Amino acid sequence: MRTVDLIEKKVEHGELTSEEIAFLIRGFLDGTVPDYQMAAMQMAIVFNGMTDREATDLTMEMMHSGDVVNLSELKGVKVDKHSTGGVGDTTTLVVAPLIAACGGTVAKMSGRGLGHTGGTLDKLESIPGTQVEIPLDRFKRIVNDLGVAVIGQSGDLDPADKKMYALRDVTATVRSIPLIASSIMSKKLAAGADAIVLDVKVGSGAFMRTLEEAQKLSKLMVEIGRRVGRRVVAVITDMNQPLGLAVGNALEVREAVELLSGRIPEGDPLYEVCMLLGTYMLLLSDLAKDKEQARKMLQEALQSGRGLKKLQQMITAQGGDASYLCMERIDELCSVKEIRPVYPEREGYVTAMNAERIGTAAQMLGAGRATKADRIDPAVGLVMKKRLGDSIRKDEPLCLMYLNDLSRADAAIAEFLSAFTISDEKPAYSPMVYDVIGE
Ligand code: URA
Ligand code: CA
């Protein structure tokens, strides 16, 4: 078999066989398929796509390129959630403990922030002492005791994805639906879950900019799950503004604690997306018979304080100081040199927000990394004071910025303000949830 013939076949809109896909991925990992040939193949896939069968074979080959975590000794249905990446998306810190409080099992491997998007591991590490690199046997013991633990990916999980993603990042081949679907699903399957709820984001802060693209990606990921015998549901949710009000690591932990303390009302976007993801996680775990029952269970776990208790227990088990995780003390994690209000340049209505730029502004303050080597400042970031459709006045701030390095403020404020479109007309209502695939 020659790699050049396989590239030619994809250029000619051909369908690669399972053997050809295995040859490519194994060769790429052992170095016999060089970067330039893999990059050419990925570009051919960007233009000419893949069949569902090819995408499934690619996913399986990537999943088996490294360790596959075996969670079969843990009791119950192991349910995972995954977000395709957003701004102000702190759902894992809310939903994972709520599911455990409802009797579910969440053995979750999360990621770090990437570019303008935040990562659950960075948020967890803003709680002093919390460890996210935990040996697999201890991870499983915590999950068995509490029903929940959240750690980073173990060393050799899906090396094919790491290498392919690095190449895609620098060859403009990230935005391909089969490549994204196989990247996400291979990691989730290698992490060992029986059931997966995917939160596919669409909008200005997301990879998918249109609903149609998000639906295609969702359908493919659900189909890959079906073909390999896992239960997968994808919800498509809005990312045309930060999901929660907080953008930044400790600030997002604070918002999760507020939600779990009953301080955030029904109807709030973060609350509702948490309920939606939690509902499908309970249904896929066979713990609820319908959506109404699932929502009631989640709300009962929230209102009784059992969800917050679970989060505290999980943090304690992972070595962290859970005494911060209550309304009395959580502000201590968010203490900074200066909290500066940012005012709009004109009055009117917020008709559009570029969520990516809002994430970038928080990153510029030190909440995220511009390069892999950057250190995160856990306390900095911003808290939104206005949402899409709100009316704004020059004397009302759009956000409060949490600053430590004051020299970074001006550039971050300029980036933040550039995210807003303000006009005289109140915009039409836009939904939070667009679709559910695989119900
Ligand atoms: N997230 C991933 O894990 N992979 C992609 O290709 C895109 C988003
Ligand atoms: Ca295409």
mmCIF file of N, CA, C and O in Angstrom, residues 167-202:
data_model
loop_
_atom_site.group_PDB
_atom_site.id
_atom_site.type_symbol
_atom_site.label_atom_id
_atom_site.label_comp_id
_atom_site.label_asym_id
_atom_site.label_seq_id
_atom_site.Cartn_x
_atom_site.Cartn_y
_atom_site.Cartn_z
ATOM 1 N N LEU A 167 -1.163 18.803 14.028
ATOM 2 C CA LEU A 167 -0.947 19.068 12.606
ATOM 3 C C LEU A 167 -2.116 19.868 12.009
ATOM 4 O O LEU A 167 -1.917 20.810 11.226
ATOM 5 N N ARG A 168 -3.342 19.517 12.415
ATOM 6 C CA ARG A 168 -4.523 20.242 11.905
ATOM 7 C C ARG A 168 -4.481 21.713 12.302
ATOM 8 O O ARG A 168 -4.846 22.592 11.525
ATOM 9 N N ASP A 169 -4.027 21.934 13.539
ATOM 10 C CA ASP A 169 -3.985 23.284 14.087
ATOM 11 C C ASP A 169 -3.159 24.232 13.208
ATOM 12 O O ASP A 169 -3.470 25.410 13.097
ATOM 13 N N VAL A 170 -2.106 23.720 12.588
ATOM 14 C CA VAL A 170 -1.198 24.578 11.820
ATOM 15 C C VAL A 170 -1.343 24.399 10.306
ATOM 16 O O VAL A 170 -0.555 24.931 9.536
ATOM 17 N N THR A 171 -2.363 23.625 9.870
ATOM 18 C CA THR A 171 -2.560 23.463 8.426
ATOM 19 C C THR A 171 -3.987 23.827 8.014
ATOM 20 O O THR A 171 -4.450 23.446 6.935
ATOM 21 N N ALA A 172 -4.696 24.552 8.898
ATOM 22 C CA ALA A 172 -6.073 24.985 8.600
ATOM 23 C C ALA A 172 -6.970 23.810 8.249
ATOM 24 O O ALA A 172 -7.779 23.870 7.321
ATOM 25 N N THR A 173 -6.813 22.713 8.989
ATOM 26 C CA THR A 173 -7.675 21.549 8.737
ATOM 27 C C THR A 173 -8.454 21.140 9.991
ATOM 28 O O THR A 173 -8.834 19.988 10.147
ATOM 29 N N VAL A 174 -8.672 22.114 10.895
ATOM 30 C CA VAL A 174 -9.492 21.796 12.081
ATOM 31 C C VAL A 174 -10.961 21.661 11.693
ATOM 32 O O VAL A 174 -11.647 20.739 12.096
ATOM 33 N N ARG A 175 -11.445 22.563 10.851
ATOM 34 C CA ARG A 175 -12.876 22.630 10.579
ATOM 35 C C ARG A 175 -13.372 21.617 9.562
ATOM 36 O O ARG A 175 -13.834 21.974 8.482
ATOM 37 N N SER A 176 -13.262 20.345 9.902
ATOM 38 C CA SER A 176 -13.832 19.305 9.060
ATOM 39 C C SER A 176 -14.709 18.465 9.965
ATOM 40 O O SER A 176 -14.263 18.019 11.029
ATOM 41 N N ILE A 177 -15.956 18.254 9.577
ATOM 42 C CA ILE A 177 -16.879 17.548 10.468
ATOM 43 C C ILE A 177 -16.403 16.121 10.772
ATOM 44 O O ILE A 177 -16.338 15.746 11.940
ATOM 45 N N PRO A 178 -16.000 15.305 9.784
ATOM 46 C CA PRO A 178 -15.513 13.965 10.169
ATOM 47 C C PRO A 178 -14.235 14.008 11.019
ATOM 48 O O PRO A 178 -14.070 13.157 11.907
ATOM 49 N N LEU A 179 -13.375 14.994 10.782
ATOM 50 C CA LEU A 179 -12.153 15.062 11.608
ATOM 51 C C LEU A 179 -12.474 15.500 13.034
ATOM 52 O O LEU A 179 -11.892 14.982 13.992
ATOM 53 N N ILE A 180 -13.393 16.428 13.204
ATOM 54 C CA ILE A 180 -13.777 16.844 14.560
ATOM 55 C C ILE A 180 -14.506 15.703 15.271
ATOM 56 O O ILE A 180 -14.217 15.378 16.424
ATOM 57 N N ALA A 181 -15.450 15.071 14.562
ATOM 58 C CA ALA A 181 -16.226 13.984 15.187
ATOM 59 C C ALA A 181 -15.315 12.855 15.635
ATOM 60 O O ALA A 181 -15.442 12.342 16.748
ATOM 61 N N SER A 182 -14.354 12.456 14.790
ATOM 62 C CA SER A 182 -13.482 11.335 15.165
ATOM 63 C C SER A 182 -12.541 11.749 16.286
ATOM 64 O O SER A 182 -12.215 10.943 17.171
ATOM 65 N N SER A 183 -12.101 13.011 16.296
ATOM 66 C CA SER A 183 -11.230 13.505 17.355
ATOM 67 C C SER A 183 -11.942 13.444 18.711
ATOM 68 O O SER A 183 -11.415 12.926 19.695
ATOM 69 N N ILE A 184 -13.160 13.966 18.754
ATOM 70 C CA ILE A 184 -13.907 13.998 20.022
ATOM 71 C C ILE A 184 -14.294 12.579 20.444
ATOM 72 O O ILE A 184 -14.065 12.169 21.584
ATOM 73 N N MET A 185 -14.887 11.823 19.526
ATOM 74 C CA MET A 185 -15.419 10.509 19.907
ATOM 75 C C MET A 185 -14.315 9.522 20.255
ATOM 76 O O MET A 185 -14.474 8.698 21.154
ATOM 77 N N SER A 186 -13.168 9.589 19.574
ATOM 78 C CA SER A 186 -12.094 8.635 19.910
ATOM 79 C C SER A 186 -11.603 8.864 21.339
ATOM 80 O O SER A 186 -11.337 7.921 22.078
ATOM 81 N N LYS A 187 -11.498 10.140 21.754
ATOM 82 C CA LYS A 187 -11.065 10.429 23.131
ATOM 83 C C LYS A 187 -12.101 9.968 24.150
ATOM 84 O O LYS A 187 -11.759 9.397 25.186
ATOM 85 N N LYS A 188 -13.367 10.247 23.867
ATOM 86 C CA LYS A 188 -14.430 9.870 24.811
ATOM 87 C C LYS A 188 -14.524 8.351 24.932
ATOM 88 O O LYS A 188 -14.705 7.819 26.020
ATOM 89 N N LEU A 189 -14.404 7.646 23.806
ATOM 90 C CA LEU A 189 -14.510 6.182 23.848
ATOM 91 C C LEU A 189 -13.302 5.586 24.564
ATOM 92 O O LEU A 189 -13.436 4.658 25.356
ATOM 93 N N ALA A 190 -12.111 6.162 24.334
ATOM 94 C CA ALA A 190 -10.905 5.651 25.014
ATOM 95 C C ALA A 190 -10.977 5.887 26.521
ATOM 96 O O ALA A 190 -10.377 5.162 27.301
ATOM 97 N N ALA A 191 -11.742 6.901 26.942
ATOM 98 C CA ALA A 191 -11.865 7.207 28.375
ATOM 99 C C ALA A 191 -12.857 6.280 29.074
ATOM 100 O O ALA A 191 -13.028 6.369 30.285
ATOM 101 N N GLY A 192 -13.523 5.409 28.329
ATOM 102 C CA GLY A 192 -14.216 4.284 28.936
ATOM 103 C C GLY A 192 -15.694 4.434 29.262
ATOM 104 O O GLY A 192 -16.278 3.539 29.860
ATOM 105 N N ALA A 193 -16.333 5.549 28.884
ATOM 106 C CA ALA A 193 -17.744 5.731 29.258
ATOM 107 C C ALA A 193 -18.664 4.802 28.466
ATOM 108 O O ALA A 193 -18.396 4.459 27.321
ATOM 109 N N ASP A 194 -19.780 4.410 29.116
ATOM 110 C CA ASP A 194 -20.815 3.622 28.437
ATOM 111 C C ASP A 194 -21.771 4.544 27.677
ATOM 112 O O ASP A 194 -22.376 4.153 26.692
ATOM 113 N N ALA A 195 -21.956 5.733 28.217
ATOM 114 C CA ALA A 195 -22.952 6.664 27.671
ATOM 115 C C ALA A 195 -22.358 8.065 27.695
ATOM 116 O O ALA A 195 -21.625 8.414 28.622
ATOM 117 N N ILE A 196 -22.658 8.833 26.662
ATOM 118 C CA ILE A 196 -22.043 10.151 26.520
ATOM 119 C C ILE A 196 -23.102 11.172 26.109
ATOM 120 O O ILE A 196 -23.858 10.944 25.155
ATOM 121 N N VAL A 197 -23.147 12.287 26.831
ATOM 122 C CA VAL A 197 -23.986 13.412 26.412
ATOM 123 C C VAL A 197 -23.066 14.505 25.880
ATOM 124 O O VAL A 197 -22.158 14.964 26.578
ATOM 125 N N LEU A 198 -23.282 14.863 24.626
ATOM 126 C CA LEU A 198 -22.430 15.851 23.968
ATOM 127 C C LEU A 198 -23.151 17.198 23.933
ATOM 128 O O LEU A 198 -24.333 17.264 23.594
ATOM 129 N N ASP A 199 -22.445 18.235 24.314
ATOM 130 C CA ASP A 199 -23.002 19.591 24.226
ATOM 131 C C ASP A 199 -22.304 20.275 23.052
ATOM 132 O O ASP A 199 -21.151 20.695 23.161
ATOM 133 N N VAL A 200 -22.986 20.313 21.928
ATOM 134 C CA VAL A 200 -22.396 20.895 20.722
ATOM 135 C C VAL A 200 -22.792 22.373 20.677
ATOM 136 O O VAL A 200 -23.967 22.716 20.624
ATOM 137 N N LYS A 201 -21.787 23.219 20.741
ATOM 138 C CA LYS A 201 -22.041 24.659 20.805
ATOM 139 C C LYS A 201 -22.111 25.238 19.403
ATOM 140 O O LYS A 201 -21.323 24.864 18.524
ATOM 141 N N VAL A 202 -22.997 26.187 19.222
ATOM 142 C CA VAL A 202 -23.067 26.869 17.939
ATOM 143 C C VAL A 202 -23.131 28.376 18.177
ATOM 144 O O VAL A 202 -23.797 28.846 19.095
#
